XYZ file of C-alpha atoms in Angstrom:
372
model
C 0.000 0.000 0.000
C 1.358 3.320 -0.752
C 0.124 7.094 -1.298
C 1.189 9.978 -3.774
C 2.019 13.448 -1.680
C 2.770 17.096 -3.308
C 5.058 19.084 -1.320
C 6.517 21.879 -2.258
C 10.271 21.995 -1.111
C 12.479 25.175 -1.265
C 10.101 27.185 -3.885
C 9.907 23.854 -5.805
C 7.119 21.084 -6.530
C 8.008 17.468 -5.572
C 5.596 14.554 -6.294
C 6.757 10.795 -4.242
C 4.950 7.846 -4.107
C 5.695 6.493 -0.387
C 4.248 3.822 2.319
C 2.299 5.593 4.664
C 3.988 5.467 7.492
C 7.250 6.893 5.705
C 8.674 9.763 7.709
C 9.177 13.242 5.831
C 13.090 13.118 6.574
C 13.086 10.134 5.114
C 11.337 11.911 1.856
C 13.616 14.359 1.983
C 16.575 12.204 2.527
C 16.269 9.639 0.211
C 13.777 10.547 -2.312
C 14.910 14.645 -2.452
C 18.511 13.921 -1.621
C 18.234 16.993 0.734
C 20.904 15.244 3.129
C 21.397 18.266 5.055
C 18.303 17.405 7.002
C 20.213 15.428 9.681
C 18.745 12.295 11.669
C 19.679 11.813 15.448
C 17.769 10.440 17.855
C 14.765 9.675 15.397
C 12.748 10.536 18.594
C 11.795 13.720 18.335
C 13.977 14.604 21.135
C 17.475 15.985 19.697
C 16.024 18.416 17.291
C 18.398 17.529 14.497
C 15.626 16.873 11.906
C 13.793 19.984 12.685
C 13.134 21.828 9.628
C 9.944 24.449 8.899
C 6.254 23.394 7.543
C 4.007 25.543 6.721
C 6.121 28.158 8.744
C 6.177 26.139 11.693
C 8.779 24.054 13.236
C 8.548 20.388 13.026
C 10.754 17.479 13.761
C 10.623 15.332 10.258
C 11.670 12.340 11.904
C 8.453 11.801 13.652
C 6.031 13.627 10.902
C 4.343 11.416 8.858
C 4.372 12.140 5.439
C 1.500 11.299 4.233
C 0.230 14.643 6.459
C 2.261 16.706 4.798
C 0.672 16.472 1.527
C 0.381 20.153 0.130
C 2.258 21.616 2.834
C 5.359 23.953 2.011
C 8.675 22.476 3.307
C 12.304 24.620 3.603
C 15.193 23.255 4.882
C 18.537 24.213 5.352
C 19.551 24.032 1.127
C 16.548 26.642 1.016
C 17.849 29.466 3.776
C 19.297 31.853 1.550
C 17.051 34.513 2.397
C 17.931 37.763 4.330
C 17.448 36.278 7.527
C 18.816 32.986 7.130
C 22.051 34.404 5.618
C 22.156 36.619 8.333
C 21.858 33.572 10.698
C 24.097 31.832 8.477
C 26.674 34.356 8.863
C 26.722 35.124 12.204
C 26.683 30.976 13.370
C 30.131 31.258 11.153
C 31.345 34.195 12.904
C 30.818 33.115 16.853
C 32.069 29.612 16.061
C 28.423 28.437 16.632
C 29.271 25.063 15.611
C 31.925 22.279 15.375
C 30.926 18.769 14.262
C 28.076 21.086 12.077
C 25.431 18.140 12.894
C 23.150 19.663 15.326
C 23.632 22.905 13.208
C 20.496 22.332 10.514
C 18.031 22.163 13.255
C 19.750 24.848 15.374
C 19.334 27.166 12.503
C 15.806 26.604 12.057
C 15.049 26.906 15.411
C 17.143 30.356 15.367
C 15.051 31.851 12.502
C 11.861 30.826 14.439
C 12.812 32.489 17.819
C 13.777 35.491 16.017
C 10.385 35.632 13.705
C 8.733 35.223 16.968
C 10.871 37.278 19.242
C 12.543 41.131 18.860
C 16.025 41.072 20.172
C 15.306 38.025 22.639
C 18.005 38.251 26.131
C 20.066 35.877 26.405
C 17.875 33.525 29.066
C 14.699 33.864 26.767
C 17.323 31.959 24.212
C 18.453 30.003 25.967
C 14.905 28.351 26.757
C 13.942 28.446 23.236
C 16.585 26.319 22.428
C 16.054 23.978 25.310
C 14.552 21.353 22.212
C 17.792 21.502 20.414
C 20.894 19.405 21.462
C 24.296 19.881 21.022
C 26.762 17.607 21.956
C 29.602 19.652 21.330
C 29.718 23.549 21.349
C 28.014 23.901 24.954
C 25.634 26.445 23.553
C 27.739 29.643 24.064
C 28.339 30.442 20.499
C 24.929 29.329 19.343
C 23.386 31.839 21.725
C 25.781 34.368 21.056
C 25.084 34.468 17.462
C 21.336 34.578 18.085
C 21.528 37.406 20.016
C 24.067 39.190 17.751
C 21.199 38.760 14.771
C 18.539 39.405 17.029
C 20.425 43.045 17.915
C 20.652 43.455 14.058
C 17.556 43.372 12.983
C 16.159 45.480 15.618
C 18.797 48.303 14.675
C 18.696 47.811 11.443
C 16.528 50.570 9.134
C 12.907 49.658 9.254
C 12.724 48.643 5.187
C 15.213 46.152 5.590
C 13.123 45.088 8.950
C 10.420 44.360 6.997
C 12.178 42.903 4.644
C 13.613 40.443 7.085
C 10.311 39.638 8.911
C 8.712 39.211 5.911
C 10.815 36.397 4.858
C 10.541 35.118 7.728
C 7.984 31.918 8.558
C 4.716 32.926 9.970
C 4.687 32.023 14.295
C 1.784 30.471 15.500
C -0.064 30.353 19.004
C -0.987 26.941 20.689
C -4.235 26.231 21.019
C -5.579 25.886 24.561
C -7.153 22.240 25.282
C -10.222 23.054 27.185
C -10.469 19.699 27.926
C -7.200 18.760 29.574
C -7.084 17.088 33.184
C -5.640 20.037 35.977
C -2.397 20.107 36.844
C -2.069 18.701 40.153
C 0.485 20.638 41.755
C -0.535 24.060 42.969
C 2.909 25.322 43.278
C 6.524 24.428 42.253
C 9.709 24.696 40.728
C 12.547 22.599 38.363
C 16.230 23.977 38.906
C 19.683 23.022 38.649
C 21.942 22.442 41.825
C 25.232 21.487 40.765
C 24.996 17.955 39.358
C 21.600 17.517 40.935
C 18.266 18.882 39.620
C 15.582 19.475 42.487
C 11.999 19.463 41.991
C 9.823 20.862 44.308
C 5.850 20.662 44.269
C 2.779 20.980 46.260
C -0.359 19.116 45.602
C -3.489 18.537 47.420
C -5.162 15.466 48.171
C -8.828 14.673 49.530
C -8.263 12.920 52.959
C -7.380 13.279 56.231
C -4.072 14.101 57.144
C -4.012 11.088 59.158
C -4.845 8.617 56.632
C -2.903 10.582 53.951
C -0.193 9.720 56.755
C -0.659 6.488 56.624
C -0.665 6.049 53.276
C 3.573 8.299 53.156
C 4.808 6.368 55.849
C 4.153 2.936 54.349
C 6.693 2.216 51.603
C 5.330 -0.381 49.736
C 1.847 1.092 50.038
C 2.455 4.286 48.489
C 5.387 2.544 45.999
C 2.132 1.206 44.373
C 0.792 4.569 43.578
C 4.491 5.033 41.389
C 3.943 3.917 37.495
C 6.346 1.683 37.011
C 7.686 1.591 40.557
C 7.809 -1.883 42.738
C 9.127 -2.429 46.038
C 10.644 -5.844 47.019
C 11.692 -5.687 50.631
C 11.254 -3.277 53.347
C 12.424 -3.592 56.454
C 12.333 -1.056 59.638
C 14.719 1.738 57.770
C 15.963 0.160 54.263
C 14.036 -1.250 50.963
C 14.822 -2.569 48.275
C 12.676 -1.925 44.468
C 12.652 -1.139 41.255
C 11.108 1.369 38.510
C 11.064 0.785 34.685
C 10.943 3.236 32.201
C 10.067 3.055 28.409
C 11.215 5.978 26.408
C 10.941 5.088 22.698
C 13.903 2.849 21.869
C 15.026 3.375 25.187
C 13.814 0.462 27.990
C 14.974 0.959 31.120
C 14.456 -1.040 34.569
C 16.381 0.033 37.525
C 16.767 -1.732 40.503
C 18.540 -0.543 43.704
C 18.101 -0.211 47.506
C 17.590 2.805 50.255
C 16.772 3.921 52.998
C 14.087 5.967 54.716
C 12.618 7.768 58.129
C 9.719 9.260 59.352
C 8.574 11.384 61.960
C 4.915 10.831 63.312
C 4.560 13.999 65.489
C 5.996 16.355 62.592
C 4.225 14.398 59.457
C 7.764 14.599 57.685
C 9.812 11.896 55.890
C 12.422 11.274 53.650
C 13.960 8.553 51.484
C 16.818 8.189 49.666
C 18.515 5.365 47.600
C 20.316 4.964 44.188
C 19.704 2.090 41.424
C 21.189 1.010 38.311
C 19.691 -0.333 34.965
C 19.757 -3.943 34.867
C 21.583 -3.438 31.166
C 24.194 -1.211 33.012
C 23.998 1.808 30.772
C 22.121 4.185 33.072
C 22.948 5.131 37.023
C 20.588 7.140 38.859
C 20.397 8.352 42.593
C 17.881 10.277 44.427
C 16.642 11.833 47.645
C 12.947 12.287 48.234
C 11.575 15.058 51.576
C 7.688 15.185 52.075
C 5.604 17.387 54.568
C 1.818 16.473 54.944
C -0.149 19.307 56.283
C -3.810 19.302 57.337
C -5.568 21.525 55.194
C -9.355 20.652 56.244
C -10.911 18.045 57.942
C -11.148 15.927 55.065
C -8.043 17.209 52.829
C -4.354 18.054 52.901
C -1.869 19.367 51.265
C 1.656 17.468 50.591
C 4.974 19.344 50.204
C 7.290 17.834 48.466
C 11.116 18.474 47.483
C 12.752 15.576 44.907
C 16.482 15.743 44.340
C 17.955 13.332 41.532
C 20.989 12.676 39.081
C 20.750 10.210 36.377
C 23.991 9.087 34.286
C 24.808 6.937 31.144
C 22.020 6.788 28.670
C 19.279 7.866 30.120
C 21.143 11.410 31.617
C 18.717 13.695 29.151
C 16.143 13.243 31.815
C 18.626 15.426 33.988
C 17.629 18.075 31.677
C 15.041 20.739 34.024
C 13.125 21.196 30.474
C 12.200 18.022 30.022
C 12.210 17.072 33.609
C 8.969 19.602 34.293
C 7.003 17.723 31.852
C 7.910 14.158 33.072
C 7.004 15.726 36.779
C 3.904 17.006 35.572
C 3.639 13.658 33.865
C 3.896 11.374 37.018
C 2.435 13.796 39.694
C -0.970 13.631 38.122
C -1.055 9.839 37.579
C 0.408 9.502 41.091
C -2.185 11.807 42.943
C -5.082 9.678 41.064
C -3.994 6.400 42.632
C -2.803 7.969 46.338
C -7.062 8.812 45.911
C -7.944 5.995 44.504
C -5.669 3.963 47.097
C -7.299 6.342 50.143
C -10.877 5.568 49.305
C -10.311 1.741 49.113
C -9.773 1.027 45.579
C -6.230 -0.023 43.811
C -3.757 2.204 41.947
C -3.623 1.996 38.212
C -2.329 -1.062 36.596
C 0.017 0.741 34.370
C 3.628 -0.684 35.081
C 5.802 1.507 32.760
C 6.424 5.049 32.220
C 5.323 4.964 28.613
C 6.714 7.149 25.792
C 3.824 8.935 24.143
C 1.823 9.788 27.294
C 5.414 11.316 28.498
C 5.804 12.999 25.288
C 2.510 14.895 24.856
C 2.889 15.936 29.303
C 6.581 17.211 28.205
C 4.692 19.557 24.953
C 1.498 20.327 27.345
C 4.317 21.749 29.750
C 6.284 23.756 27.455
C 3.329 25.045 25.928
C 1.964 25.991 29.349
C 5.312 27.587 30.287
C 5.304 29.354 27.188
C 2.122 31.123 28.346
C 2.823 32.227 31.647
């Protein structure tokens, strides 16, 4: 089975006849030849593919083509317009790139923060290009160059402005999903400490401190509102347990041991342990404080601070970008079963962290950050 799409790519018509689920950087690849749309993680994740549809930003490796039918395509063989030279030239000038793979998708990334931005500081950069990684320039020289263009074009005499911006792809505004679950946490915050990145959150729950008690100071118990989290062995201050993890190509299942404490008269607790992947490619330790605080009679309100540091494959998940969506991701699952748990029923049978429900919490983040 196969399907005929027209795109047209860099101001020029292409017919293919493909399978349907063929990729477009495969399209562009193999049928166009257009090898300067590079493949990476084939994920979505490293941004490498990203080139601009329709004046949007899209990673090819995980567009179907088949959807792009009629849509207009530019890639990095089409940039030679004001503002992509200008890009162009100023990557070249702040040594903005060494191995040049990443580069591509960095540049179309660029030219959509600064259709969408005038003269963007260096943080609101920064963020933009949280998407995009680079293995080898640490981002200095990427940013610097941004910022350089970005200072151009806003000093620059208003014809050749609107010149610029008019060559430039058309942003767009996410759309607000009036039917999306609330976000359980009330309050909260994803930073970097060192090698460590520390969550905090707050998030409410609709029992009695008591029994919400209960419920913290029992490992295995509340181990079984975790996805993908089992517990093996507990004794009076260690345990021993697992958690898998299923990230696209990417299976994970770490098992380790810790310890924890509690204190009945304050309502505070903490664990802490570290684990390895059974495959040995990914090392991760952690450090978990809670505070459960009567808010009513029949709800309270749990504090929480979550300190972590994975290494080896799976060390992208250190990353406080993507870490706010997998938080997001996990709270809201995990505050459904410590309810569902509370009112005696059973948590959720779901075993794994899963890759596409992880995927769309890590976009409904960003786009929610992006508003705010």
């Amino acid at each position: 089975m196969t399907e005929t799409i027209c795109i047209n790519v860099n101001g020029e018509e292409f017919t293919a006849t493909v399978p349907p689920r063929t990729q477009l950087a495969e399209v562009l690849r193999d049928h166009l030849h257009l090898t300067g749309t590079h493949l990476g993680c084939e994920q979505g994740v490293c941004g490498a593919c990203t080139v601009m549809m329709d004046g949007r930003p899209v990673r090819s490796c995980i567009t179907f083509a088949g959807h792009c039918d009629g849509a207009t395509i530019q890639t990095i063989e089409g940039g030679d317009d004001p503002l992509g030279q200008m890009l162009t030239e100023a990557f070249s000038r702040h040594h903005a790139l060494q191995c040049g793979f990443c580069t591509p998708g960095m540049l179309a990334t660029s030219r959509d923060i600064l259709t969408r931005f005038s003269n963007p500081d260096e943080a609101l950069v920064r963020h933009e290009l949280s998407g995009n990684i680079c293995r080898c320039t640490g981002y200095q020289g990427i940013v610097a160059a941004i910022m350089d263009v970005g200072s151009q074009i806003d000093t620059c005499d208003q014809t050749r402005t609107d010149d610029i911006r008019r060559a430039a792809f058309t942003p767009f505004e996410p759309e607000e999903n009036l039917n999306a679950a609330p976000d359980p946490a009330t309050a909260g915050s994803v930073v970097q400490d060192k090698d460590w990145t520390v969550i905090t959150r707050s998030f409410g729950l609709n029992h009695p401190v008591g029994d919400v008690w209960d419920l913290f100071s029992d490992v295995s118990r509340v181990a079984s509102c975790v996805p993908g989290a089992s517990v093996a062995e507990v004794t009076e201050e260690t345990f021993s347990g697992a958690i898998e993890v299923s990230f696209g190509p990417i299976k994970a299942r770490f098992g380790g041991k810790g310890t924890y404490a509690n204190n009945l008269q304050s309502r505070k607790g903490h664990l802490s342990g570290s684990g390895a992947d059974k495959n040995g490619q990914s090392n991760v330790r952690g450090e978990l404080h809670y505070d459960i605080v009567k808010k009513t009679e029949d709800t309270s309100t749990v504090d929480v601070e979550f300190r972590f540091n994975v290494q080896g494959v799976l060390a992208q998940f250190n990353r406080p970008e993507l870490v706010t969506g997998f938080v997001d991701f996990l709270l809201q699952r995990f505050v459904a079963n410590c309810n569902s748990v509370l009112s005696g029923g059973t948590a959720t049978s779901e075993h794994k962290i899963g890759a596409f429900s992880l995927a769309v919490a890590v976009i409904k983040s960003w786009f929610k950050r992006r508003k705010t």
